[in-house]
């Protein structure tokens, strides 16, 4: 029974994942991604990781996907046309099939690993702050780098830099369009 | 022997210094009023210098694994010094580059520091989780660095290509790592060695070959090996020259180090010992790497022949050099890894110099093509002669370190039985002579097209001169070779 459910939810996750890729419009694709996350959460539950399942739903579905949807709707991507590239699609599908076949062949020879035991919360927390302390900290740095990167790339290039940076006569700024550069010292 | 928390932290002081540095740079950019454009660069260089001093002190530490997964040994420390010093030189280049962006320099410095920190963890671990995090931190910072030039379409295109290829490659690497985890039940490469050896002995090679291939794709992207090299020329050409230097030298060097550590840890018990035939599985892995190496050097050298843009030419040349280095890796023996490590060091000097040359002459002319160099050699003797030294080293001509490095690679490849690859390398070095010396010819053997007053930049020409001297001095490559050998010995014998 459990096994049947496992494969059922797995198939559901694959179906939803395929829909994320093949939908023409971004909003339905994002909603299919939500469905995919729900199926994955069910898989975690079946494998005996209720905490992971709850986190999956709370963080990915509750927080991240809602933000995604907001951004997609704000950007209003009506004009964006999906690319027509049958050849690339076929190549991608072939590659996916080959990798799946190879993975299946590779897995067929091996024996199943011992069933993972579900960790209780204290054990999980302890592992996070002892065994996995360094990766945990590196992840936080990775996220800081990502935030700074996103801000840097997202900032409009036409914002005038702070006034104190400009030293008249020594630094020059290039204005794109608009009025010719004024003497910033007099203006400020 | 378990270390106390304080003792363990001692090992990680260089990482702490860089982390502190990036926090200071970030806060400086946010809070300090009246800052100048180069403040952040000077701060970053200062913190990197502190990290470098701490790293030199750690060269003689006994190999240890702290916090369960950070390996501090000579190999890691040497490559941490490699990326630290490369980044300092990149920051100096950035200060000297007249076309560098004044706005956003603080962000550039911050992202370079995070890239350095990611590299530290990338080269200093045998744990796949930390290795992946290091690779991602380095990658993510590089993607943003590539897109910093916001008014330039080329820069935007470069960043987009880089991030799309990079995301795909790191996804494939992650898939390979998860398969390995599923088959061995551990993420630590050193613990994986035993189940891997067992699987090979029992003939279940498909289980190991597939994840290895997938992980090879991930590294192949970072190292721009054929057929994962398509991003490199466009990205190098599109980004500012200092960032291209960082990607070509720093990022590639540490990725090579991580690749060596991955191979030597995961296959610790089955690698080729002196005077011994490799097992069939290892022979086929070595054969695959040798084929990739051959394809990479052929592609890089032939494509470089037709390039006029200096940065694009250097991009193809760096692809070719990745192929040469991989030749040493393909031997899967200690000698091969030694030669590969040594060539990575040599690559560092000559490529920093070559990219510095692009910045120097672009400062003069505002252009980056070979024609713009016409007759500039006589007007700029130090930079001109240094450039010829770098070109000779890149070709592998005798009075330079490039010759020593390439000679060792060819020698070990010949002794290791890869005769065809050794011959191919020698042949392609002759081919590379044509495109490298087109640059030298433009500099010295053509008449100047028009009379441009030279822009003096003593700091940059001095830096180029020093790098050129190093490229010549390391022809007698004993110290470098010793560093490489001691590092690789740690990989093999702990």
XYZ file of C-alpha atoms in Angstrom:
682
model
C 0.000 0.000 0.000
C 2.714 2.422 1.045
C 4.752 1.489 -1.975
C 1.816 1.989 -4.316
C 1.165 5.417 -2.816
C 4.858 6.266 -3.136
C 4.849 5.546 -6.873
C 1.509 7.308 -7.310
C 2.775 10.504 -5.724
C 6.046 10.154 -7.600
C 4.161 9.985 -10.893
C 2.109 12.979 -9.772
C 5.283 14.975 -9.040
C 6.692 14.084 -12.479
C 3.454 15.049 -14.218
C 3.324 18.371 -12.367
C 7.010 18.978 -13.084
C 6.482 18.340 -16.803
C 3.616 20.823 -16.750
C 5.844 23.453 -15.160
C 8.144 23.161 -18.170
C 5.537 22.880 -20.905
C 2.933 25.476 -19.887
C 2.966 28.485 -22.151
C 2.178 31.027 -19.467
C 4.079 31.702 -16.308
C 1.176 31.762 -13.851
C -0.156 28.247 -14.560
C 3.446 27.001 -14.601
C 3.997 28.421 -11.125
C 0.782 26.839 -9.880
C 1.877 23.480 -11.275
C 5.125 23.956 -9.375
C 3.059 24.329 -6.202
C 1.369 21.035 -7.049
C 4.767 19.441 -7.610
C 5.914 20.621 -4.171
C 2.789 19.137 -2.569
C 3.467 15.761 -4.177
C 7.073 15.902 -2.955
C 5.865 16.735 0.551
C 3.644 13.653 0.422
C 6.692 11.591 -0.611
C 8.657 12.892 2.381
C 5.727 12.005 4.635
C 5.631 8.465 3.251
C 9.377 8.098 3.774
C 8.906 9.026 7.422
C 10.064 12.625 7.466
C 7.014 14.605 8.638
C 9.136 17.609 9.606
C 10.638 17.879 6.122
C 7.159 17.556 4.617
C 5.822 20.372 6.793
C 8.813 22.588 5.999
C 8.407 21.876 2.294
C 4.822 23.059 2.337
C 5.376 26.006 4.675
C 8.488 27.462 3.077
C 8.334 26.505 -0.589
C 4.596 26.657 -1.109
C 3.713 29.166 1.559
C 6.499 31.670 1.176
C 8.603 31.220 -1.934
C 5.931 30.334 -4.471
C 3.622 33.097 -3.276
C 6.438 35.583 -3.832
C 7.059 34.023 -7.243
C 3.441 34.507 -8.200
C 3.494 38.091 -6.981
C 6.557 38.846 -9.090
C 5.135 37.148 -12.166
C 1.881 39.055 -11.868
C 3.663 42.343 -11.204
C 5.879 41.882 -14.243
C 2.795 41.136 -16.330
C 4.487 38.864 -18.847
C 1.825 38.859 -21.521
C 4.066 39.789 -24.413
C 6.642 37.064 -23.784
C 6.388 34.406 -26.471
C 7.719 30.939 -25.760
C 10.542 29.891 -28.053
C 9.794 27.387 -30.786
C 12.620 24.909 -30.795
C 11.507 21.382 -31.566
C 15.034 20.146 -32.219
C 16.284 21.347 -28.860
C 13.221 19.941 -27.185
C 13.865 16.555 -28.774
C 17.539 16.666 -27.802
C 16.639 17.530 -24.224
C 14.077 14.769 -24.039
C 16.556 12.257 -25.482
C 19.193 13.322 -22.955
C 16.722 13.007 -20.095
C 15.714 9.526 -21.289
C 19.340 8.404 -21.634
C 20.200 9.640 -18.137
C 17.103 7.994 -16.691
C 17.915 4.705 -18.415
C 21.519 4.822 -17.216
C 20.422 5.653 -13.681
C 17.934 2.792 -13.742
C 20.597 0.404 -15.044
C 23.003 1.594 -12.393
C 20.461 1.266 -9.604
C 19.269 -2.183 -10.737
C 22.536 -3.834 -9.763
C 22.675 -2.473 -6.245
C 20.956 -3.639 -3.141
C 18.595 -1.316 -1.335
C 20.162 0.690 1.429
C 18.965 0.151 4.962
C 15.770 2.049 5.542
C 16.582 5.512 6.738
C 15.218 6.125 10.164
C 13.264 9.267 10.742
C 15.224 11.637 12.942
C 13.424 13.303 15.787
C 13.613 17.063 16.074
C 16.329 17.278 18.757
C 18.567 15.007 16.670
C 17.928 17.092 13.567
C 18.750 20.317 15.357
C 21.830 18.843 16.935
C 23.093 17.624 13.577
C 22.472 21.049 12.071
C 24.541 22.823 14.697
C 27.296 20.249 15.187
C 27.979 17.968 12.222
C 26.685 20.384 9.637
C 27.731 23.595 11.364
C 30.162 24.705 8.650
C 27.825 24.051 5.694
C 25.085 25.818 7.655
C 27.257 28.917 8.062
C 28.524 28.783 4.471
C 24.916 28.651 3.290
C 24.191 31.874 5.138
C 27.155 33.539 3.428
C 25.980 32.180 0.098
C 22.600 33.792 0.710
C 24.185 37.133 1.636
C 26.191 37.023 -1.586
C 23.004 36.210 -3.487
C 21.138 39.128 -1.898
C 23.929 41.604 -2.625
C 24.153 40.224 -6.157
C 20.413 40.559 -6.715
C 20.417 44.146 -5.408
C 23.413 45.029 -7.562
C 21.901 43.620 -10.718
C 18.421 44.888 -9.960
C 19.408 48.481 -9.271
C 18.714 50.827 -12.129
C 21.973 51.967 -13.736
C 20.665 55.490 -14.201
C 20.421 56.419 -10.539
C 22.919 59.158 -9.793
C 25.516 57.925 -7.319
C 25.575 59.590 -3.882
C 26.692 63.219 -4.025
C 29.660 62.846 -1.716
C 31.273 60.554 -4.253
C 31.568 63.226 -6.880
C 34.567 65.468 -6.731
C 34.173 68.262 -9.268
C 36.963 68.332 -11.767
C 38.328 64.936 -10.739
C 35.499 62.526 -11.288
C 33.219 62.624 -14.236
C 29.806 61.093 -14.565
C 28.229 60.138 -17.795
C 24.634 61.188 -18.147
C 22.476 59.159 -20.447
C 20.084 61.497 -22.195
C 18.622 64.475 -20.378
C 20.418 67.654 -19.488
C 24.192 68.067 -19.868
C 26.153 67.524 -16.634
C 25.984 70.420 -14.239
C 28.580 71.322 -11.693
C 27.471 69.159 -8.802
C 29.209 71.280 -6.173
C 27.094 74.279 -7.036
C 23.954 72.244 -7.363
C 24.415 70.643 -3.963
C 42.258 13.221 18.190
C 39.308 15.543 18.717
C 40.178 19.213 18.724
C 38.600 21.692 21.076
C 36.448 24.396 19.555
C 39.161 27.017 19.962
C 41.843 24.820 18.409
C 39.591 23.964 15.503
C 38.878 27.629 14.922
C 42.629 28.254 14.724
C 42.688 26.257 11.516
C 39.951 28.394 10.033
C 41.404 31.819 10.852
C 42.026 32.672 7.157
C 38.364 31.980 6.430
C 37.433 34.124 9.422
C 39.648 36.954 8.140
C 37.983 36.926 4.720
C 34.497 36.752 6.265
C 35.333 39.705 8.480
C 36.678 41.502 5.425
C 33.510 41.087 3.446
C 31.371 42.252 6.370
C 33.552 45.364 6.732
C 33.436 46.115 2.990
C 29.660 45.733 2.974
C 29.138 47.958 6.028
C 31.633 50.500 4.686
C 29.647 50.792 1.482
C 26.397 51.214 3.374
C 27.300 53.444 6.289
C 30.427 55.491 5.601
C 29.880 58.910 4.115
C 32.467 60.640 1.973
C 34.105 57.427 0.825
C 36.215 57.362 -2.286
C 35.850 54.999 -5.206
C 38.927 52.970 -4.348
C 38.341 52.610 -0.588
C 36.676 49.234 -0.888
C 39.496 47.872 -3.064
C 42.145 48.950 -0.560
C 40.153 47.451 2.332
C 39.708 44.176 0.462
C 43.388 43.981 -0.431
C 44.203 44.570 3.236
C 41.988 41.760 4.472
C 43.229 39.410 1.752
C 46.798 40.214 2.778
C 45.967 39.297 6.382
C 44.404 36.053 5.151
C 47.516 35.355 3.070
C 49.800 35.813 6.084
C 47.604 33.475 8.150
C 47.671 30.964 5.296
C 51.461 31.027 5.097
C 51.541 30.234 8.817
C 49.226 27.299 8.213
C 51.432 25.778 5.506
C 53.267 23.741 8.103
C 50.255 22.570 10.096
C 49.796 18.821 10.218
C 46.854 17.771 8.008
C 43.638 17.892 10.002
C 39.918 17.778 9.481
C 38.098 20.341 11.573
C 34.383 20.602 12.295
C 33.989 17.204 10.713
C 34.380 18.287 7.119
C 36.874 21.103 6.538
C 40.202 19.630 5.514
C 43.200 21.813 6.268
C 46.290 20.399 4.632
C 49.138 21.628 2.486
C 47.300 21.101 -0.775
C 44.322 23.153 0.401
C 46.474 25.885 1.899
C 48.603 26.236 -1.227
C 45.531 26.645 -3.409
C 43.970 29.053 -0.912
C 47.125 31.146 -1.274
C 46.767 30.771 -5.052
C 43.249 32.236 -5.134
C 44.042 34.884 -2.495
C 47.055 36.261 -4.345
C 45.279 36.011 -7.699
C 42.405 38.065 -6.290
C 44.775 40.689 -4.894
C 46.302 41.046 -8.362
C 42.823 41.215 -9.911
C 41.941 44.031 -7.494
C 45.159 45.849 -8.418
C 44.310 45.418 -12.110
C 40.879 46.824 -11.380
C 42.421 49.910 -9.754
C 44.700 50.403 -12.750
C 42.092 49.771 -15.420
C 41.088 53.176 -16.763
C 37.936 51.710 -18.213
C 36.890 50.077 -14.937
C 33.519 50.992 -13.513
C 33.802 53.572 -10.767
C 30.249 53.011 -9.627
C 29.682 49.649 -7.986
C 33.285 49.021 -7.054
C 32.253 48.195 -3.495
C 29.928 45.469 -4.756
C 32.668 44.126 -7.010
C 35.025 43.875 -4.045
C 32.387 42.252 -1.869
C 31.571 39.657 -4.509
C 35.246 38.932 -5.147
C 35.672 38.297 -1.417
C 32.690 35.933 -1.290
C 34.126 34.154 -4.328
C 37.435 33.754 -2.482
C 35.633 32.401 0.574
C 33.710 29.926 -1.559
C 36.980 28.813 -3.138
C 38.500 28.250 0.313
C 35.776 25.726 1.114
C 35.852 24.289 -2.390
C 39.526 23.311 -2.204
C 39.467 22.462 1.495
C 36.968 19.664 1.787
C 36.292 16.072 0.892
C 32.645 16.379 1.861
C 30.399 16.676 -1.174
C 27.929 18.971 0.579
C 30.571 21.535 1.491
C 32.246 21.109 -1.898
C 28.971 21.928 -3.608
C 28.341 24.935 -1.345
C 31.825 26.241 -2.070
C 31.319 25.763 -5.795
C 27.961 27.548 -5.659
C 29.307 30.486 -3.631
C 32.117 30.895 -6.148
C 29.717 30.456 -9.065
C 27.001 32.788 -7.820
C 29.490 35.571 -7.138
C 31.012 35.059 -10.595
C 27.628 35.259 -12.336
C 26.919 38.624 -10.735
C 30.462 39.870 -11.371
C 29.970 39.020 -15.046
C 26.840 41.198 -15.174
C 28.201 44.221 -13.313
C 28.629 46.312 -16.461
C 24.997 47.275 -16.736
C 25.051 49.615 -19.692
C 26.777 47.025 -21.836
C 24.714 44.527 -23.793
C 27.737 42.260 -24.067
C 28.071 42.116 -20.306
C 24.386 41.301 -19.853
C 24.626 38.581 -22.501
C 27.769 37.197 -20.860
C 26.135 37.065 -17.438
C 23.000 35.398 -18.775
C 24.949 32.764 -20.713
C 27.152 32.132 -17.722
C 24.281 31.727 -15.280
C 22.218 29.468 -17.560
C 25.128 27.149 -18.375
C 26.305 27.316 -14.767
C 22.936 26.416 -13.290
C 22.615 23.460 -15.652
C 26.128 22.231 -14.861
C 25.709 22.540 -11.111
C 22.352 20.760 -11.326
C 24.008 17.885 -13.180
C 26.837 17.779 -10.642
C 24.307 17.696 -7.822
C 22.493 14.819 -9.503
C 25.768 12.906 -9.728
C 26.537 13.615 -6.084
C 23.093 12.441 -4.986
C 23.510 9.209 -6.972
C 26.868 8.629 -5.288
C 25.230 9.255 -1.915
C 22.470 6.813 -2.731
C 24.941 4.115 -3.733
C 27.506 4.535 -0.990
C 25.458 5.931 1.885
C 27.928 8.717 2.682
C 28.785 12.174 1.409
C 32.393 12.094 2.530
C 34.564 11.213 -0.458
C 37.164 9.516 1.719
C 34.562 7.193 3.220
C 33.188 6.634 -0.272
C 36.492 5.187 -1.435
C 35.787 1.803 0.159
C 32.311 1.165 -1.308
C 33.567 2.490 -4.641
C 36.485 0.078 -4.634
C 34.130 -2.740 -3.708
C 31.725 -1.861 -6.502
C 34.563 -1.778 -9.021
C 35.871 -5.142 -7.820
C 32.444 -6.718 -8.043
C 31.975 -5.399 -11.566
C 29.149 -3.001 -10.700
C 30.978 -0.266 -12.582
C 27.869 1.359 -14.110
C 26.862 2.457 -10.626
C 30.074 4.382 -10.206
C 30.656 5.418 -13.809
C 27.375 7.324 -14.190
C 27.728 9.598 -11.149
C 31.404 10.116 -11.982
C 30.449 11.194 -15.490
C 27.827 13.601 -14.147
C 30.280 15.111 -11.677
C 32.795 15.407 -14.504
C 30.225 17.522 -16.387
C 29.975 19.876 -13.407
C 33.728 20.317 -13.183
C 34.057 20.395 -16.975
C 31.892 23.499 -17.057
C 33.996 25.317 -14.478
C 37.216 24.281 -16.223
C 35.743 25.055 -19.674
C 36.568 21.619 -21.058
C 35.170 20.532 -24.418
C 32.181 20.092 -24.863
C 31.251 22.442 -22.019
C 33.385 25.355 -23.138
C 30.868 27.361 -25.168
C 30.286 29.982 -22.522
C 33.940 30.917 -21.983
C 34.814 33.100 -25.020
C 31.575 35.100 -24.881
C 31.834 35.596 -21.134
C 35.512 36.614 -21.144
C 34.898 39.043 -23.972
C 31.765 40.525 -22.429
C 32.984 41.196 -18.900
C 35.532 43.779 -17.765
C 39.121 42.591 -18.126
C 39.898 42.285 -14.372
C 36.849 40.052 -13.909
C 37.843 37.998 -16.951
C 41.241 37.571 -15.274
C 39.565 36.321 -12.128
C 37.425 33.824 -14.037
C 40.296 32.580 -16.195
C 42.940 32.271 -13.497
C 41.389 32.170 -10.029
C 38.176 30.328 -10.657
C 39.755 27.806 -13.009
C 42.707 27.138 -10.696
C 40.605 26.279 -7.663
C 38.185 24.221 -9.740
C 41.166 22.185 -10.956
C 42.328 21.756 -7.354
C 38.878 20.565 -6.275
C 38.770 18.155 -9.219
C 42.144 16.678 -8.222
C 40.966 16.289 -4.650
C 37.716 14.700 -5.767
C 39.537 12.111 -7.881
C 42.228 11.387 -5.321
C 39.744 10.976 -2.451
C 36.977 9.024 -4.150
C 39.449 6.663 -5.836
C 42.007 6.774 -3.017
C 42.457 3.018 -2.857
C 42.540 2.257 -6.567
C 44.666 5.021 -8.101
C 47.620 4.033 -10.250
C 50.726 3.241 -8.207
C 54.202 3.483 -9.760
C 55.047 0.497 -11.937
C 51.551 -0.899 -11.906
C 48.866 -1.356 -14.552
C 45.590 0.471 -13.894
C 42.464 -1.611 -13.397
C 40.120 -1.759 -16.430
C 37.679 0.682 -14.852
C 40.397 3.174 -14.045
C 41.886 2.734 -17.510
C 38.563 3.660 -19.080
C 38.182 6.664 -16.761
C 41.692 7.787 -17.667
C 40.915 7.180 -21.341
C 37.803 9.361 -21.129
C 39.769 12.145 -19.474
C 42.515 11.800 -22.097
C 39.964 12.093 -24.910
C 38.394 15.175 -23.304
C 41.884 16.613 -22.852
C 42.745 16.023 -26.514
C 39.439 17.501 -27.741
C 39.869 20.524 -25.461
C 43.375 21.350 -26.588
C 42.570 20.833 -30.265
C 39.467 23.013 -30.072
C 41.133 25.757 -28.030
C 44.173 26.034 -30.246
C 42.361 25.873 -33.583
C 39.660 28.331 -32.548
C 42.247 30.783 -31.214
C 43.906 30.971 -34.635
C 41.187 33.152 -36.127
C 40.589 35.559 -33.241
C 41.273 39.270 -33.431
C 39.922 40.288 -30.058
C 42.644 39.839 -27.438
C 40.305 38.703 -24.667
C 38.593 36.225 -26.947
C 41.962 34.905 -28.044
C 43.040 34.496 -24.422
C 39.747 32.741 -23.680
C 40.444 30.115 -26.343
C 44.034 29.914 -25.158
C 42.841 29.263 -21.601
C 40.595 26.495 -22.933
C 43.634 24.958 -24.617
C 45.623 25.194 -21.397
C 42.857 23.463 -19.436
C 43.321 20.640 -21.939
C 47.063 20.492 -21.241
C 46.451 20.373 -17.485
C 43.865 17.639 -17.888
C 46.478 15.519 -19.657
C 48.301 15.208 -16.323
C 45.046 14.433 -14.520
C 44.163 11.703 -17.033
C 47.164 9.652 -15.892
C 45.442 9.200 -12.488
C 48.819 8.791 -10.831
C 50.821 10.866 -8.379
C 53.287 11.968 -11.064
C 50.465 13.058 -13.320
C 48.787 15.061 -10.557
C 52.153 16.680 -9.731
C 52.604 17.817 -13.308
C 49.014 19.085 -13.475
C 49.421 21.036 -10.234
C 52.723 22.527 -11.357
C 51.238 23.559 -14.690
C 48.339 25.211 -12.862
C 50.871 27.333 -10.950
C 52.725 28.226 -14.145
C 49.399 28.997 -15.819
C 48.724 31.445 -12.984
C 51.801 33.593 -13.681
C 51.541 33.679 -17.444
C 47.809 34.264 -17.652
C 47.758 36.989 -15.009
C 50.460 38.606 -17.090
C 48.637 38.145 -20.382
C 45.386 39.637 -19.082
C 47.344 42.457 -17.405
C 48.842 43.167 -20.808
C 45.342 43.532 -22.278
C 44.466 46.079 -19.563
C 47.711 47.978 -20.080
C 47.333 48.367 -23.823
C 43.581 48.981 -23.626
C 44.439 51.888 -21.315
C 46.581 53.272 -24.133
C 44.262 52.729 -27.051
C 40.821 52.084 -25.615
C 40.586 48.981 -27.780
C 41.125 45.279 -27.311
C 41.982 43.961 -30.777
C 45.352 42.877 -32.062
C 45.526 45.664 -34.665
C 45.341 48.290 -31.934
C 48.721 47.118 -30.603
C 50.574 48.220 -33.744
C 54.036 49.486 -32.926
C 53.300 50.032 -29.229
C 56.134 47.748 -28.091
C 58.886 50.291 -28.683
C 56.963 53.018 -26.880
C 56.285 50.830 -23.856
C 59.418 48.754 -23.409
C 58.630 47.179 -20.017
C 55.100 46.145 -20.864
C 56.125 45.150 -24.387
C 58.991 42.904 -23.362
C 56.938 41.425 -20.510
C 54.210 40.620 -23.013
C 56.684 38.730 -25.179
C 57.780 36.757 -22.103
C 54.161 35.841 -21.297
C 53.539 34.830 -24.885
C 56.682 32.697 -24.951
C 55.594 31.090 -21.693
C 52.089 30.424 -23.013
C 53.587 28.829 -26.111
C 56.013 26.832 -23.980
C 59.294 28.199 -25.302
C 62.550 27.485 -23.422
C 63.580 30.474 -21.346
C 60.274 30.523 -19.468
C 58.307 28.603 -16.865
C 55.767 27.601 -19.503
C 58.440 25.442 -21.100
C 59.283 23.765 -17.790
C 55.650 23.053 -16.991
C 54.811 21.737 -20.428
C 57.990 19.659 -20.557
C 57.068 17.943 -17.282
C 53.508 17.293 -18.502
C 54.747 15.760 -21.771
C 57.350 13.720 -19.928
C 54.945 12.161 -17.420
C 52.349 11.577 -20.130
C 54.966 9.759 -22.228
C 56.090 7.654 -19.265
C 52.469 6.980 -18.314
C 51.766 5.502 -21.743
C 49.812 8.382 -23.274
C 52.257 8.726 -26.187
C 49.691 10.040 -28.650
C 48.554 12.747 -26.271
C 52.124 13.840 -25.550
C 52.827 14.107 -29.279
C 49.569 15.994 -29.838
C 50.525 18.511 -27.150
C 53.901 19.142 -28.743
C 52.269 19.551 -32.152
C 49.599 21.945 -30.874
C 52.237 24.030 -29.115
C 53.682 24.723 -32.550
C 50.221 25.694 -33.775
C 49.810 28.038 -30.808
C 53.013 29.804 -31.823
C 51.128 31.318 -34.768
C 48.450 33.080 -32.807
C 50.544 34.099 -29.811
C 53.182 35.645 -32.011
C 50.684 37.580 -34.040
C 50.459 39.685 -30.875
C 54.236 40.022 -30.554
C 54.486 40.862 -34.257
C 51.885 43.616 -33.918
C 53.734 45.036 -30.923
C 57.253 45.109 -32.284
C 57.388 44.425 -36.018
C 54.757 46.820 -37.326
C 54.906 50.563 -37.730
C 52.643 52.547 -35.408
C 49.439 53.471 -37.196
C 49.171 56.920 -35.628
C 51.018 58.832 -33.026
C 49.225 58.548 -29.717
C 50.826 60.108 -26.652
C 51.546 57.233 -24.245
C 49.652 57.111 -20.956
C 52.194 56.286 -18.276
C 51.120 53.774 -15.673
C 54.275 52.797 -13.784
C 52.374 50.659 -11.262
C 50.831 48.416 -13.885
C 53.987 48.090 -15.967
C 55.913 47.326 -12.775
C 53.414 44.591 -11.891
C 53.690 43.163 -15.403
C 57.479 43.255 -15.152
C 57.389 41.340 -11.857
C 55.075 38.691 -13.296
C 57.363 38.378 -16.319
C 60.396 37.979 -14.062
C 58.543 35.284 -12.129
C 57.667 33.561 -15.409
C 61.362 33.430 -16.273
C 62.677 32.678 -12.783
C 60.469 29.625 -12.417
C 62.141 27.963 -15.384
C 64.247 26.503 -12.621
C 61.063 25.363 -11.104
C 62.396 23.585 -8.033
C 60.541 25.669 -5.453
C 57.277 25.545 -7.367
C 57.672 21.846 -8.070
C 58.381 21.200 -4.406
C 55.231 23.041 -3.390
C 53.247 21.050 -5.935
C 54.783 17.738 -4.890
C 54.276 18.317 -1.191
C 50.678 19.294 -1.834
C 49.908 16.284 -3.985
C 51.650 13.928 -1.570
C 49.090 14.959 1.049
C 46.337 14.072 -1.399
C 47.739 10.610 -1.935
C 49.184 9.665 1.410
C 47.310 11.884 3.893
